[in-house]
Amino acid sequence: MFKNYVKIAWRNLLKNKGYSLINIGGLALGMAVTLIIALWVTEELSYNRYFTNKDRVAQVFQSQTFNNQTGTGPSIPLPLEPALKEAYGDYFKHIVLSSWNNQQYIKFGEKNLARTGNFMQDGAPDLLDLNILKGVKAGLEDVNSIMINQSTAEAFFGTEDPIGKVVKIDNQHDMMVTAVYEDIPVNNSFNDMEFIMTWQHYLNSNEWLESARENWGNNSFQLFVQLKANTDMESLSAQIRDLKKVSNEDTAEFNPQLFLHPMKDWYLRSNFENGKQVGGRIKYVWLFGIIGVFVLLLACINFMNLSTARSEKRAKEVGIRKSIGSQKGQLIYQFLSESFLVVLFAFLLALFLVLLSLNGFNDLSRKEIAFPWRSISFWGASLFFIVVTALVAGSYPALYLSSFRPVDVLKGTFKAGKYAGLPRKILVVLQFTVSVAFIIGTFIVMQQINYAKNRPVGYDKEGLLQIPTFSEDFTGKYDLMRSEFLKSGAAIEMSSSSSPTTQIWSNRGGFTWEGKPDNFQEDLAWTEVSPEYAKSLNLKIVEGRDLSREFATDSNAVLINETAKKYMGLDNPIGVLIKDSNEENPDPPLKIVGVVQDMITQSPYEPVKQGIYVFDKEGESSYYNLRLNPKNSASENLATIERVFKEHFPKIPFQYDFVDDEYGEKFASEERIGSLAAIFTALAIFISCLGLFGLTSFVAEQRTKEIGVRKVLGATVFNVWNMLSKDFLKLVTISCFIAIPISYYIMNGWLQEYPYRVVLQWYIFLLAIIGALGITMLTVSFQAIKAANANPVKSLRTE
């Protein structure tokens, strides 16, 4: 029987090739979009799945309150580690201190390469359960040991065994390779960890860490933990929240609170607001998941509409089948088998479309998604996907067509009924409501991105080059290198800074100044700079003067930005002394000599943070900032700068970043989301128009005789076009007015996440309406004008 159903279904598909192509093509497109989104969502949800201990690993986070605003992050003080061991050590298998990502120059023989990694305590390899390819997992027990990933081992040693080899770090420290671990995949939080060095080496190499051992106010470290089996993370997190040693006399005013942030939430739920978790990238997972469902629904609606629209064509078939004994259930199976066949063909075509577009999708989304050919779960899910889609697309037509009365059909008295077209109209309204909402949403996302892009940056990022200076070889050579770079003609100005131009690496408090408000808890973005900093960035001095080497007192001089001036409540900031509130060992007071224009150093979607720029007395900053000579080409300047660099640092790789590229990366995530949303919106509109095209074609075919009579009686092409188009335009107009409040509510909520955001304007919604109506008119007009221009004599003769 099933074979017979399939045979009849196949004949029907061949008999109505045009409608079959529209059905299969529309479904295939919808299924392809859904499959690609499903692969992307799966990739997002699988983040950090590489680590077998993922359910028992967490990072210690801390919340602190400044002026009734609570900030949350992974920065913790150094003495927390022994305090946590003492109070709750029985609950943890590992408690591991870690630095932030460090870039180090690693040398072996003639090769000297920059690599990124972490300094961690010796429990790290077991906590992360790294896959050790060579050597031992306990590879951090000796202070002068280093563990490297497979790619780094191959870059330095090729096919040789690296275990026991000695490499030189930063041209100074000899470290022995004790283990090689498998490269951590890209969809993991530690994917860029190319080496691990010992925590003790980190302590030995950085004198400033000595003062941090007992300093609860210095939050410059990370702490990872692995819970013992049968330990509940949520209850333990609640227990450590108010660890007494954290809230001591130095930090009590900030009300520090600890909690465990589980590994499974690091990527998808990393946003906090006033101490509470408010999501993160999980919103994009939900967003695209919903888009995938709706796009597939649009394609299924096309199938339903075209199937039910052609009901009168198949009424006689149903009548004859029922009159010779077919049961309603058999007819339902028949129509569902047709649906299944269409969906099966559509799925095969969808697979081809996915394979064709996967590389482009990966480039756009910056993913490395591979098609899961060998995944049994994927093919099982695909089968389920086919069956569900067939049922969704075919259930309504099957129930509708199988309900015809054979007596009415065979007597020729069958009429579709006054309200037979109502479900189709409702489905068309639903289709275009979704499509218009997608259009409005995409407009607003793009407008928000452009709004942030057009925001004044506060400095000139074009032609600004950054060179990292992490190696100790750079110590004390700033003045020499500035002289050499300027003399070369490739740079017209140069400065140094303790953090890159597009980031804030340090925040400090504990200051007092005249007029400081009572109970005011300051939090200043701290950057140590050379006196040429403002000039090299073309940063405008709005009050006072710049830092200068000509004044001996400027060794304790600072600049503040406009936001800091307001934040600190200073009407006349020039000459104000900022004093260290540490009574035991205070630093010399800092004198404000100038106010600089606000510059964006963090997210362009966030307000500018209150910043203070301190005269760098030690000359050991982390970056050189070079203003390139605009008279030369960028390639000429780079070649000259590299030559000068190599003359003075022949053993160090030449690395650089253009600041405008670094700044552009701040928009990358939103731009990718916006681009993907735009593509999916275009496909959703195309699928909706495909269905509309099919319906218009069928209506024109159904009313061939009426059109012929009207033309004979003098109807113009416009009259016929108006007759066929007005109903569809009414439906799309209704869709627009339904979509507007829905999209306004959703997008207004989305914009609330951005402190610096665009204001929703009425013209966005008007443009969406005009666009939707315009697309509808183009789609409908093709068939309408074709029908209107047909020869009425021929149509009347054939009808």
Tab-separated table of N, CA and C in Angstrom, residues 92 109 184 200 286 296 349 381 428 430 472 530 580 605-606 614 618 673 695 704 708 752:
chain	number	residue	atom	x	y	z
A	92	PHE	N	37.418	20.958	47.355
A	92	PHE	CA	38.062	21.145	46.053
A	92	PHE	C	39.114	20.072	45.793
A	109	GLY	N	67.392	27.452	19.282
A	109	GLY	CA	68.276	27.551	18.122
A	109	GLY	C	68.141	28.914	17.481
A	184	ILE	N	44.254	22.697	21.909
A	184	ILE	CA	42.875	22.842	22.388
A	184	ILE	C	42.038	23.421	21.255
A	200	GLN	N	55.455	29.534	40.062
A	200	GLN	CA	56.613	29.973	40.836
A	200	GLN	C	57.562	30.792	39.977
A	286	TRP	N	19.418	31.686	21.189
A	286	TRP	CA	17.952	31.720	21.152
A	286	TRP	C	17.454	32.467	19.918
A	296	LEU	N	11.714	27.908	8.608
A	296	LEU	CA	11.145	26.612	8.211
A	296	LEU	C	9.623	26.685	8.194
A	349	LEU	N	17.983	18.316	-1.451
A	349	LEU	CA	18.420	19.577	-2.053
A	349	LEU	C	18.998	20.503	-0.984
A	381	ALA	N	18.687	12.837	14.016
A	381	ALA	CA	17.965	14.099	14.143
A	381	ALA	C	17.404	14.547	12.793
A	428	VAL	N	-0.846	33.586	5.080
A	428	VAL	CA	-0.097	34.625	4.368
A	428	VAL	C	0.219	35.783	5.313
A	430	LEU	N	0.542	35.564	8.537
A	430	LEU	CA	1.581	35.077	9.450
A	430	LEU	C	2.948	35.122	8.786
A	472	GLU	N	61.941	41.894	28.412
A	472	GLU	CA	62.803	42.719	29.251
A	472	GLU	C	63.895	43.398	28.426
A	530	SER	N	54.098	57.820	28.397
A	530	SER	CA	55.199	58.762	28.232
A	530	SER	C	54.601	60.131	27.895
A	580	ASP	N	47.358	59.417	47.837
A	580	ASP	CA	47.173	58.014	48.184
A	580	ASP	C	46.608	57.945	49.601
A	605	TYR	N	30.032	50.643	22.565
A	605	TYR	CA	28.623	50.644	22.947
A	605	TYR	C	28.432	51.066	24.407
A	606	GLU	N	29.554	51.289	25.116
A	606	GLU	CA	29.502	51.634	26.536
A	606	GLU	C	29.942	53.083	26.733
A	614	VAL	N	49.074	58.663	33.726
A	614	VAL	CA	50.145	58.954	34.673
A	614	VAL	C	51.494	58.959	33.973
A	618	GLU	N	59.218	54.866	35.069
A	618	GLU	CA	60.124	53.731	34.933
A	618	GLU	C	60.512	53.454	33.481
A	673	ILE	N	26.676	39.126	13.584
A	673	ILE	CA	25.278	38.834	13.894
A	673	ILE	C	24.365	39.602	12.940
A	695	LEU	N	0.812	31.324	-5.220
A	695	LEU	CA	-0.615	31.588	-4.999
A	695	LEU	C	-1.183	32.503	-6.077
A	704	THR	N	-9.074	32.456	-15.073
A	704	THR	CA	-8.757	32.710	-16.481
A	704	THR	C	-10.002	33.154	-17.258
A	708	GLY	N	-10.785	36.781	-19.016
A	708	GLY	CA	-11.109	36.879	-20.440
A	708	GLY	C	-12.386	37.662	-20.680
A	752	GLN	N	18.122	48.017	25.108
A	752	GLN	CA	18.355	48.406	26.500
A	752	GLN	C	19.663	47.842	27.045
